[in-house]
mmCIF file of C-alpha atoms in Angstrom:
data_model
loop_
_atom_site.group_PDB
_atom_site.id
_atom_site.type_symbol
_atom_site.label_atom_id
_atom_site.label_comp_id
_atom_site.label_asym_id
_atom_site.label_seq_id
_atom_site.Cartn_x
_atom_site.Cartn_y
_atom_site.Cartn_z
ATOM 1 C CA UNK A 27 -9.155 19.288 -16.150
ATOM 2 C CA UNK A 28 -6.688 16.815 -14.507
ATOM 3 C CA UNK A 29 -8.036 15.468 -11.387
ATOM 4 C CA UNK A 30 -4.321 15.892 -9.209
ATOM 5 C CA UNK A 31 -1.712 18.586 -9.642
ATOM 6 C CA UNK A 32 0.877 16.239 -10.722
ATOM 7 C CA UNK A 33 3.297 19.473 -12.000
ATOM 8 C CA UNK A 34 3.230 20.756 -8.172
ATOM 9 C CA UNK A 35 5.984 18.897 -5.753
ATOM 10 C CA UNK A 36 4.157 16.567 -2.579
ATOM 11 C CA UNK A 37 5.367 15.748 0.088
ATOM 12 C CA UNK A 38 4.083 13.740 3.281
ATOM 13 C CA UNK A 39 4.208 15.841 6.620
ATOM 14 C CA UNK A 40 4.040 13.803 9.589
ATOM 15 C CA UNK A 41 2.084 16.761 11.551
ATOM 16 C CA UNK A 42 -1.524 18.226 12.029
ATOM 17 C CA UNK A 43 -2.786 20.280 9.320
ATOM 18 C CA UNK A 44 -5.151 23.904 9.302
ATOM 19 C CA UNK A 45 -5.788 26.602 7.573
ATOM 20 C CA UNK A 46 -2.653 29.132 8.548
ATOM 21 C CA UNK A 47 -0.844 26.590 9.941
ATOM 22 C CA UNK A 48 3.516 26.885 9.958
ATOM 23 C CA UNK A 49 4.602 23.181 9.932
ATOM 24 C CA UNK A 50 8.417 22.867 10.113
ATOM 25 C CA UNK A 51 10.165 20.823 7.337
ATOM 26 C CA UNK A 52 12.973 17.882 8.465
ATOM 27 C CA UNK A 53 16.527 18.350 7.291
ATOM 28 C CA UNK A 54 16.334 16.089 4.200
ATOM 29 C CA UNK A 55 12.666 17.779 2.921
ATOM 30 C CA UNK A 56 14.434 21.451 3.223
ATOM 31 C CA UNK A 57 17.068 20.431 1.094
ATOM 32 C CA UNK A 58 15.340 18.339 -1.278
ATOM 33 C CA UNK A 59 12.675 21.618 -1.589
ATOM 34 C CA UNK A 60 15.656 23.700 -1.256
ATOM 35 C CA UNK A 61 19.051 22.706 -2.677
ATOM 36 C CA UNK A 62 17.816 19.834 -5.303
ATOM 37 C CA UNK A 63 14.547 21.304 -6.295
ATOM 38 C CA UNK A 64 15.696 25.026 -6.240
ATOM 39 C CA UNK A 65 12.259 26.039 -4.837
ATOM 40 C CA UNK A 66 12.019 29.866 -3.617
ATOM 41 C CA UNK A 67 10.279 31.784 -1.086
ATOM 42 C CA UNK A 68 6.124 31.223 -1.884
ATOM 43 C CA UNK A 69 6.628 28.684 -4.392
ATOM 44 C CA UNK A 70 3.535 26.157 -3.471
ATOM 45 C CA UNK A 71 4.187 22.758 -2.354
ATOM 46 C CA UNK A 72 1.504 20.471 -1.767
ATOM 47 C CA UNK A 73 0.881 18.453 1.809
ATOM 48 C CA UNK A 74 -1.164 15.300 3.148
ATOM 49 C CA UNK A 75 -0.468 13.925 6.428
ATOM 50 C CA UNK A 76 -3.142 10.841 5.902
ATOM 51 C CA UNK A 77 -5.467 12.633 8.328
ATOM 52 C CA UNK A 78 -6.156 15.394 7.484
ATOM 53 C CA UNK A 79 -6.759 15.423 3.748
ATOM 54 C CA UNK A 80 -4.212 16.831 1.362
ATOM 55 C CA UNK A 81 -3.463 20.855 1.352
ATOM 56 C CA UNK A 82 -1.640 23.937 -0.557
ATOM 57 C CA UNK A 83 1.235 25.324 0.838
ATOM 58 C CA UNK A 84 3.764 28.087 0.460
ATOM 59 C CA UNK A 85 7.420 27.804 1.143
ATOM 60 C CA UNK A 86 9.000 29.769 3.702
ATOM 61 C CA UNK A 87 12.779 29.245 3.528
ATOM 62 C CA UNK A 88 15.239 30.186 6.493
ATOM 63 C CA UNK A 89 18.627 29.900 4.648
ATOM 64 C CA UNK A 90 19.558 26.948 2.398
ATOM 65 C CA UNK A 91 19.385 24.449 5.091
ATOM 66 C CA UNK A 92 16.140 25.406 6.880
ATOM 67 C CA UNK A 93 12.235 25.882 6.045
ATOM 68 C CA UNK A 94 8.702 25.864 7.015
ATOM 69 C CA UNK A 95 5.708 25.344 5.173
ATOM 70 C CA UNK A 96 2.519 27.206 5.575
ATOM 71 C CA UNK A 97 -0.691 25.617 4.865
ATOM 72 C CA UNK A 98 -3.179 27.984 2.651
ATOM 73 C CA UNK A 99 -6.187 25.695 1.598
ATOM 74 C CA UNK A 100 -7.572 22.039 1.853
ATOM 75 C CA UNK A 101 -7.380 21.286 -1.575
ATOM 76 C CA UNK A 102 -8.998 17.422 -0.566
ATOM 77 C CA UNK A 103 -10.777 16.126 2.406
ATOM 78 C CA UNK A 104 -9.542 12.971 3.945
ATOM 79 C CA UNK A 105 -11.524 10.144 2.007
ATOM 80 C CA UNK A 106 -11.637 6.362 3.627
ATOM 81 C CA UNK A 107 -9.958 3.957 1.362
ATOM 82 C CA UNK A 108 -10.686 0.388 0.766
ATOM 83 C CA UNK A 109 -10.054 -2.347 3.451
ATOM 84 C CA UNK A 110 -7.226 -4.006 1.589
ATOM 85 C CA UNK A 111 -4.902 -6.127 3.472
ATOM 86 C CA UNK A 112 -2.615 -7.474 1.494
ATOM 87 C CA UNK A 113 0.099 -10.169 3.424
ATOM 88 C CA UNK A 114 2.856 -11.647 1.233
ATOM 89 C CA UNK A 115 6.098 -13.702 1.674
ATOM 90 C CA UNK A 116 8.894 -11.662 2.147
ATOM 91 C CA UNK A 117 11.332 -10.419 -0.699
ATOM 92 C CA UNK A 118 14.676 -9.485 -0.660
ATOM 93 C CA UNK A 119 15.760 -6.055 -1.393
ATOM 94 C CA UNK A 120 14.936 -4.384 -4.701
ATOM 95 C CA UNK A 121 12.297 -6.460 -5.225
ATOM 96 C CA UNK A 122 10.396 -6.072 -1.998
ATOM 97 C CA UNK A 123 10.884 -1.851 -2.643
ATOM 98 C CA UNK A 124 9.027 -2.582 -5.678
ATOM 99 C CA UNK A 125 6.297 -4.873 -4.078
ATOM 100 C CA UNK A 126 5.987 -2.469 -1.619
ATOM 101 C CA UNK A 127 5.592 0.838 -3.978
ATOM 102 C CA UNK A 128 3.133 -1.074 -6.664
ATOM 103 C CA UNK A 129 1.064 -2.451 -3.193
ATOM 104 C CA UNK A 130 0.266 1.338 -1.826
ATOM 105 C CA UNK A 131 -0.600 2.432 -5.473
ATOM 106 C CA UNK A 132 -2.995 -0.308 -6.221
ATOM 107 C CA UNK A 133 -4.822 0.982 -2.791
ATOM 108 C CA UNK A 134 -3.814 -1.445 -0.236
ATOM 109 C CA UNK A 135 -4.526 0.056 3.702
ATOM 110 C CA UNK A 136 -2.180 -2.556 5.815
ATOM 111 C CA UNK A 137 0.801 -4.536 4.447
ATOM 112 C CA UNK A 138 1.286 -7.688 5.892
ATOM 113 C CA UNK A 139 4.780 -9.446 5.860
ATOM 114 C CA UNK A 140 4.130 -13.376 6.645
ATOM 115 C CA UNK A 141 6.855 -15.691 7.405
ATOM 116 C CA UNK A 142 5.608 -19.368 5.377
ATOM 117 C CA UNK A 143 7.490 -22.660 5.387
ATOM 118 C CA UNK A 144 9.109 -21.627 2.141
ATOM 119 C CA UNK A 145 9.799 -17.905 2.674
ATOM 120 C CA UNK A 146 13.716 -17.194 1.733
ATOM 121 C CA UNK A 147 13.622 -13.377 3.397
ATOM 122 C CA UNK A 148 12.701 -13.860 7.233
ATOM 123 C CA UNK A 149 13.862 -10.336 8.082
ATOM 124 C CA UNK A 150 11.899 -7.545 7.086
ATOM 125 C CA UNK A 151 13.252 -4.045 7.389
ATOM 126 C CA UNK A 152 10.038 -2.395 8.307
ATOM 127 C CA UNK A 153 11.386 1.527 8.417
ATOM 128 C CA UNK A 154 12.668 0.788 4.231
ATOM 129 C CA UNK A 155 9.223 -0.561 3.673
ATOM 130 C CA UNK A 156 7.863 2.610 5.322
ATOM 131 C CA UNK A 157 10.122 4.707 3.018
ATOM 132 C CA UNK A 158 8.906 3.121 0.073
ATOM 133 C CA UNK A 159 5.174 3.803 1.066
ATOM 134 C CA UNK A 160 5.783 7.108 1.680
ATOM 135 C CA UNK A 161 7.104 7.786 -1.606
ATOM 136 C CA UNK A 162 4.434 6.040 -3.713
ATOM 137 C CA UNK A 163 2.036 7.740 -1.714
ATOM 138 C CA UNK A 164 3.594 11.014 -2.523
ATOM 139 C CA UNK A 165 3.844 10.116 -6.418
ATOM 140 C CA UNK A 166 0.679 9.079 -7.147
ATOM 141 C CA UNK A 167 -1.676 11.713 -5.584
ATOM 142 C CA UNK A 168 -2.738 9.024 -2.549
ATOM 143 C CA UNK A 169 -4.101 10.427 0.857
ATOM 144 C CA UNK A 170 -3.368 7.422 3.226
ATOM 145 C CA UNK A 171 -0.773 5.726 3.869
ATOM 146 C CA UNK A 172 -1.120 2.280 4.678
ATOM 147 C CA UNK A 173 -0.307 0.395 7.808
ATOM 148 C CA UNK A 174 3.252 -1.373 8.130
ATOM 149 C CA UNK A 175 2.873 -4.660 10.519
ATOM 150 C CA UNK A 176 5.393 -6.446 11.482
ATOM 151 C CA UNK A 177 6.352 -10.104 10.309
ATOM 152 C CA UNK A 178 4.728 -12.876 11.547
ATOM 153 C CA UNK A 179 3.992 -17.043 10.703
ATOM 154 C CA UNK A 180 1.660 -17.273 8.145
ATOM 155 C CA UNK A 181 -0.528 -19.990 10.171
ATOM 156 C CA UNK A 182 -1.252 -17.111 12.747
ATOM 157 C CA UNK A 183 -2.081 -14.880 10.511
ATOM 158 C CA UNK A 184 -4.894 -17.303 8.603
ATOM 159 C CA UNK A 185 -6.184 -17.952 12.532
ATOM 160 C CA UNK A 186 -6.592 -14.580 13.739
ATOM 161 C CA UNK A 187 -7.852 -13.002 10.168
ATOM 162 C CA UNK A 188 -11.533 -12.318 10.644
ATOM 163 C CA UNK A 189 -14.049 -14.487 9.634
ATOM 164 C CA UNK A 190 -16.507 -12.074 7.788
ATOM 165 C CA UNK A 191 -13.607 -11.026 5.950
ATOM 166 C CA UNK A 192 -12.868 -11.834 2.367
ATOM 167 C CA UNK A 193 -9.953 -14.085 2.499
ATOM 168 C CA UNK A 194 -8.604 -14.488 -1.899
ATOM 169 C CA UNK A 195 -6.104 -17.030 -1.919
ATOM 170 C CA UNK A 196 -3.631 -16.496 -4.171
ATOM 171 C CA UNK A 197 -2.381 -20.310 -4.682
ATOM 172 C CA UNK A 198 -0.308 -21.713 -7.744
ATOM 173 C CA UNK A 199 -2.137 -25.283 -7.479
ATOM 174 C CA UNK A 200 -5.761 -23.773 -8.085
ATOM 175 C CA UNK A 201 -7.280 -24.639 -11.387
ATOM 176 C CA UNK A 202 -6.930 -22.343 -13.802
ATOM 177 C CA UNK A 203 -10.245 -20.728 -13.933
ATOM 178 C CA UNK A 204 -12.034 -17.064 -14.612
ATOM 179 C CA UNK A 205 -10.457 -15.520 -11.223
ATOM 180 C CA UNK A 206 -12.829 -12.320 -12.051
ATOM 181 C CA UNK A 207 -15.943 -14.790 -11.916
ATOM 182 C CA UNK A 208 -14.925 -16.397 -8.910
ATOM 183 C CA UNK A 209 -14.305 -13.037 -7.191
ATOM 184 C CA UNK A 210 -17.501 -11.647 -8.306
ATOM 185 C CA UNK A 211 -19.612 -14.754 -6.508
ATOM 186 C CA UNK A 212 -18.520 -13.146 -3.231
ATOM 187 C CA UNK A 213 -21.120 -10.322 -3.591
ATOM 188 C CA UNK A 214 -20.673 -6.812 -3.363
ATOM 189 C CA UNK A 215 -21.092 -5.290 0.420
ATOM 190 C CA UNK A 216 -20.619 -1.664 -0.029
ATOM 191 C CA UNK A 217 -17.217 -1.963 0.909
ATOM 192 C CA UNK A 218 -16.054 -5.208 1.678
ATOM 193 C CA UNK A 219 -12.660 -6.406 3.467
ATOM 194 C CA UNK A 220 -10.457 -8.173 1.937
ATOM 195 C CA UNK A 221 -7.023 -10.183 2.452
ATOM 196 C CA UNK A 222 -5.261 -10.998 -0.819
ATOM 197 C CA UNK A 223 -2.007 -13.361 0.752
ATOM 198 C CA UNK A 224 0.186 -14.266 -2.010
ATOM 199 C CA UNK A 225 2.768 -17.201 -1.290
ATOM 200 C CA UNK A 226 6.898 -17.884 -1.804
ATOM 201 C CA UNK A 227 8.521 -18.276 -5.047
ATOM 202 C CA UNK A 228 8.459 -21.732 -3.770
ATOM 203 C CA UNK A 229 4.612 -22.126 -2.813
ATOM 204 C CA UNK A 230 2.485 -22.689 -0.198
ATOM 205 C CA UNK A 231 2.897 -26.177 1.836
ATOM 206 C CA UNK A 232 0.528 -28.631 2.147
ATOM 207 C CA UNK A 233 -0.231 -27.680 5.349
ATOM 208 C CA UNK A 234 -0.705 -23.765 4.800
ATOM 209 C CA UNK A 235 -3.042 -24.434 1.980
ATOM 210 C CA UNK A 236 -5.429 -26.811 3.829
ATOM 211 C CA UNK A 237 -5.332 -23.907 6.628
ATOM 212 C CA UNK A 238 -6.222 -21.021 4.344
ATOM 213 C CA UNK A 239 -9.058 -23.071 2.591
ATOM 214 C CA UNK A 240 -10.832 -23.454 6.010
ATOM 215 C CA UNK A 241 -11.383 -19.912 6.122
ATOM 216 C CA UNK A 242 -14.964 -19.417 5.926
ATOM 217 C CA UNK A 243 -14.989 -16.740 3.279
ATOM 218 C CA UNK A 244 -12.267 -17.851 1.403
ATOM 219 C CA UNK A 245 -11.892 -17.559 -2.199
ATOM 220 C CA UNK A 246 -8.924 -19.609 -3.761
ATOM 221 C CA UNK A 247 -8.202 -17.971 -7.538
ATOM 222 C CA UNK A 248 -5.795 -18.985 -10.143
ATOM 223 C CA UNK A 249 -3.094 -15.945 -11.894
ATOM 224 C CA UNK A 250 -3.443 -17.454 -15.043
ATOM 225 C CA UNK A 251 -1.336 -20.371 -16.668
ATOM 226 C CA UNK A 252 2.009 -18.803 -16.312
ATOM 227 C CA UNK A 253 4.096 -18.827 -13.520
ATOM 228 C CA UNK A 254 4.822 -15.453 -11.902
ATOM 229 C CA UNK A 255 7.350 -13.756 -9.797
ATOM 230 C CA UNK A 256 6.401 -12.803 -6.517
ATOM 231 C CA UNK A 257 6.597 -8.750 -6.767
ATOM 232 C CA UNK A 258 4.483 -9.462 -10.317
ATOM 233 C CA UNK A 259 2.042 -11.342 -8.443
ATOM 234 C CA UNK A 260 1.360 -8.211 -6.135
ATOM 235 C CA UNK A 261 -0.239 -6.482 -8.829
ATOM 236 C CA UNK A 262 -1.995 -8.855 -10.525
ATOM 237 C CA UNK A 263 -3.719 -10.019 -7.529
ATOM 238 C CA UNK A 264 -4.403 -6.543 -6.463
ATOM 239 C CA UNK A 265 -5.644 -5.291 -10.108
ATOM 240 C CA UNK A 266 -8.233 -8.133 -9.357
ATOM 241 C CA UNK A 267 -9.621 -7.721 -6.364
ATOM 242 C CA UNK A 268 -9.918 -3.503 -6.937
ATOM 243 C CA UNK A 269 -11.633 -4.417 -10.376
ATOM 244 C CA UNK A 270 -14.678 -6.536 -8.769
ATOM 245 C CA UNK A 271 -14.456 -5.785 -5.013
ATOM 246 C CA UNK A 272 -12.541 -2.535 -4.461
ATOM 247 C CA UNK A 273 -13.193 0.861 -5.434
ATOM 248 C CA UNK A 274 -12.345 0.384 -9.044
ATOM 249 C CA UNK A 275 -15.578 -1.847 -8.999
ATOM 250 C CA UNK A 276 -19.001 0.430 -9.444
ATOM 251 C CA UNK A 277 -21.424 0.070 -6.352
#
């Protein structure tokens, strides 16, 4: 039997969650339910709110433009996910949605814009990034969302990150080694926290190297002989780190 309901609609409901409980939808969820969807009174929709674990719930329509949902059963309890920070330089547009969307399904709890001497993309629009979360989340059967910080250099970033914490450096200039290896000499903690940063188009500086390698838990891997885009990057450094350290890993 599949694991997730994936023929069953989900949405994310920004509200507390019981047994019995009426939760109003927004505008745009009614109609999408509603109008696009063509969903009909009792039809079963299913709910997470990333707090309260993920639920079964029957539509209650009040016209075409208006509904509620009401909660029936916890299908899931909420479940803590790895801590998985992953901070990258900025992308524009279509690119960062995707960077975004493949980030959240590969696990990661906070995403970390972080302005570097190179970065072309200094604004980040952090409701979009949000919105692509969101619907990632709701695609691929995830219970948390993760958190959205704000943009910020990447030299205070490397001096306020923890120092028990895992720091893998992503860096174009490291020899071209066994990555899994090198990950893998970290130990395994139960669950570990890690930062994955992954650089500009243009790479790191001088200067924003020799600051991430005096991290004292830093481990500086390789993505393999070919040069990749930045969004690409994402998920190859993620795919990584959940295969040795993350909760693709076995304890």
């Amino acid at each position: 039997m599949a694991r997730y309901d994936f023929a069953a609609q989900r949405i994310f409901l920004d509200a507390p969650m019981s047994e019995g409980a009426r939760v109003p939808l927004d505008r745009g969820q009614a109609n999408y339910l509603l109008n696009v969807l063509r969903l009909k009174e009792g039809d079963a929709v299913i709910v997470f709110n990333g707090r309260d674990g993920e639920w079964r719930a029957a539509l209650s329509p009040d016209g075409r433009k208006s509904a509620d949902l009401v909660l029936a059963e916890r299908l899931r309890p909420q479940e803590a996910g790895p801590d998985l920070l992953y901070a990258f330089a900025p992308l524009k547009h279509a690119r960062l949605d995707y960077m975004v969307q493949k980030a959240v399904e590969m696990g990661a709890s906070r995403l970390q814009p972080v302005i570097t001497r190179r970065t072309q993309a200094t604004r980040v629009n952090l409701e979009r990034m949000r919105a692509n979360a969101v619907e990632a989340a709701e695609q691929c059967g995830i219970l948390s969302l993760p958190e959205i910080a704000p943009e910020e250099r990447l030299e205070r970033f490397l001096e306020a990150l923890d120092p028990e914490r895992i720091l893998v450096f992503c860096d174009e200039d490291a020899p071209v080694r066994d990555p899994l290896a090198a990950l893998r000499q970290t130990g395994r903690n139960p669950q570990p926290k890690v930062a994955v940063v992954v650089g500009p188009e243009g790479g790191f500086a001088d200067e924003e190297r020799a600051l991430a390698l005096r991290h004292p838990r830093v481990v500086r891997v390789s993505l393999g002989p070919r040069i990749l885009r930045a969004d690409t990057a994402a998920v190859a450094a993620l795919a990584l780190v959940q295969a040795t350290l993350g909760d693709w890993a076995e304890p």
